[in-house]
Amino acid sequence: MSTRAEQYAAQVLRREQLSTHLVRLTLGGDGLAGFASTGIPDEWVGLVVPEQFQSRYYTVRCWDGAEMVLDVVVHEVGLVTEWAARDCVGDTVTITEPKGSFAMPEGARWLLLVGDLTAMPAMARIAATVTDVPTRIWAEVPDDLPGYLPAGADVTWLAPPAEGASNLAAVVEGIDWPAGEGYFWMAGESAQMRAIRKHLMRDRRLPGTAYDVMGYWRGVSRRQPRAVDPGPIWRSGKAQGKSDEQIWAEYDAARES
Ligand SMILES: Cc1cc2nc3c(=O)[nH]c(=O)nc-3n(C[C@H](O)[C@H](O)[C@H](O)COP(=O)(O)OP(=O)(O)OC[C@H]3O[C@@H](n4cnc5c(N)ncnc54)[C@H](O)[C@@H]3O)c2cc1C
């Protein structure tokens, strides 16, 4: 038996700008014929764009047996970002086989979904699929997305506090949890997700089956300052009659250089 993951060639049929940061790509073509959805509502595929060999993961927003819809967040820089930001209609991409992670226990009586813009495609599909329990959604997004989530969804829209930052950890800590057994699904920036997993385990003491928290992307960590010996800077500054503030400013500048 082959252990090689299935791959599918697909063409970009349509490109639609849904909002400032969200682009909808509709893929199709004969190469997708063998694609079989897992049916799991947060299912994702790997996407390899032209002239690249690395893949990035995207949620299958919709698959109707012939066409696949991916909603791609266009952020500042990035391999897929830069490709999706321009006219890519007609391009051939590679899709890898789908995987899913959402696993709501049978007895769950409510569902909570929390995420940033990258989680919107999954939250929309989950909310449209799970219709038999009350669902609450917290969406931290920079754009207005009217009609993106199913009508009637109980949504709290949150604006991201600043470029690249997120308040989702604080949002989760402030949730007034419904009584009884339920399911919590969340996705966003990886470092935030680690903090939230800890909170769910240690403070809320949820069993691992009651939640699914996924790091969807990794923020760039600020470059560590260089290790600089302050001794010579201090001595030379003092010899030149500089103030302490001037000397520390020089020390900071040397560490950042
Ligand atoms: C299971 C799964 C499902 C996902 N579903 C979707 C989806 O449906 N739609 C979607 O848009 N994304 C989705 N993502 C997230 C997406 O894979 C990442 O955001 C990916 O890094 C984007 O690739 P890129 O080539 O544009 O940027 P990269 O080349 O990976 O990164 C370039 C730079 O951009 C930064 N960056 C990456 N992503 C973001 C971001 N979202 N916001 C701000 N800065 C960012 C990085 O820190 C890096 O500095 C999903 C991820 C996973 C794991």
XYZ file of C-alpha atoms in Angstrom, residues 74-204:
131
model
C -4.094 38.229 2.899
C -1.784 39.599 5.560
C 1.383 41.670 5.199
C 3.835 39.212 3.675
C 3.827 35.512 2.958
C 4.165 32.857 0.373
C 0.458 32.283 -0.268
C -0.472 35.832 0.739
C 1.586 37.374 -2.064
C 0.236 34.948 -4.627
C -3.406 35.350 -3.564
C -3.127 39.138 -3.406
C -2.772 39.354 -7.178
C -4.819 37.989 -10.061
C -4.248 34.239 -9.835
C -7.183 33.072 -11.947
C -6.043 30.321 -14.320
C -3.085 29.299 -12.137
C -2.606 25.627 -11.288
C -2.119 24.765 -7.628
C -1.653 21.532 -5.715
C -4.028 20.456 -2.984
C -3.156 17.748 -0.469
C -5.610 15.296 1.027
C -8.025 16.703 3.610
C -7.830 16.280 7.358
C -10.153 17.396 10.125
C -10.008 17.781 13.855
C -13.430 18.935 15.120
C -14.832 16.137 17.303
C -17.843 17.214 19.351
C -18.760 14.550 21.930
C -22.177 12.912 21.506
C -23.601 14.335 24.723
C -22.514 17.932 24.102
C -25.386 20.371 24.704
C -23.681 23.552 23.541
C -20.866 24.682 21.276
C -18.504 27.627 21.654
C -16.348 28.819 18.735
C -13.579 31.390 19.096
C -11.160 32.553 16.444
C -9.488 35.212 14.370
C -9.851 35.877 10.650
C -8.023 32.671 9.656
C -10.570 30.705 11.708
C -13.601 32.307 10.036
C -13.902 29.751 7.210
C -13.908 26.900 9.737
C -16.255 28.676 12.143
C -18.675 29.407 9.296
C -18.668 25.809 8.136
C -18.946 24.400 11.672
C -21.836 26.749 12.524
C -23.630 25.759 9.320
C -23.083 22.038 10.018
C -23.864 21.832 13.733
C -27.452 22.984 13.976
C -28.775 20.895 16.869
C -27.121 22.667 19.829
C -26.920 26.382 20.717
C -23.723 27.853 19.320
C -21.919 31.014 20.410
C -19.136 32.555 18.329
C -16.446 35.113 19.198
C -14.792 36.462 16.049
C -11.778 38.758 16.344
C -11.539 40.204 12.835
C -10.298 43.462 11.321
C -12.904 43.524 8.514
C -16.692 43.797 8.340
C -17.987 40.472 7.093
C -21.765 40.783 6.914
C -23.438 37.518 5.935
C -20.248 35.471 6.252
C -21.532 33.443 9.204
C -24.869 31.603 8.988
C -27.912 33.812 9.615
C -29.011 33.744 13.229
C -25.582 32.806 14.600
C -25.004 34.270 18.062
C -21.829 36.222 17.289
C -19.708 38.616 19.320
C -17.562 40.648 16.902
C -14.281 41.839 18.366
C -11.792 44.211 16.752
C -8.144 43.111 17.014
C -6.474 45.500 19.468
C -3.446 46.419 17.329
C -1.448 45.226 14.344
C -0.618 41.563 14.848
C -1.904 41.454 18.414
C -4.837 39.487 19.753
C -7.011 39.628 22.844
C -8.413 36.160 22.429
C -6.727 34.738 25.531
C -8.440 37.406 27.668
C -11.727 36.800 25.842
C -11.616 33.098 26.663
C -10.747 33.755 30.292
C -13.807 36.018 30.507
C -16.294 33.560 29.020
C -19.357 32.805 31.108
C -19.422 29.055 30.427
C -22.792 27.394 29.868
C -23.746 24.661 32.333
C -23.434 20.986 31.457
C -21.356 19.217 28.890
C -20.388 21.023 25.722
C -17.607 21.542 23.221
C -15.126 24.376 22.750
C -13.359 24.904 19.404
C -10.809 27.604 18.781
C -8.077 28.600 16.318
C -5.692 31.514 15.897
C -2.100 32.543 16.508
C -0.060 29.674 17.982
C 1.411 31.377 21.074
C -2.068 32.548 22.130
C -3.457 29.068 21.616
C -0.815 27.557 23.907
C -1.837 29.970 26.690
C -5.489 29.119 26.181
C -4.880 25.357 26.294
C -3.169 25.843 29.652
C -6.141 27.853 30.927
C -8.629 25.203 29.821
C -6.604 22.401 31.410
C -5.493 24.044 34.634
C -8.208 26.569 35.477
C -11.305 25.133 33.828
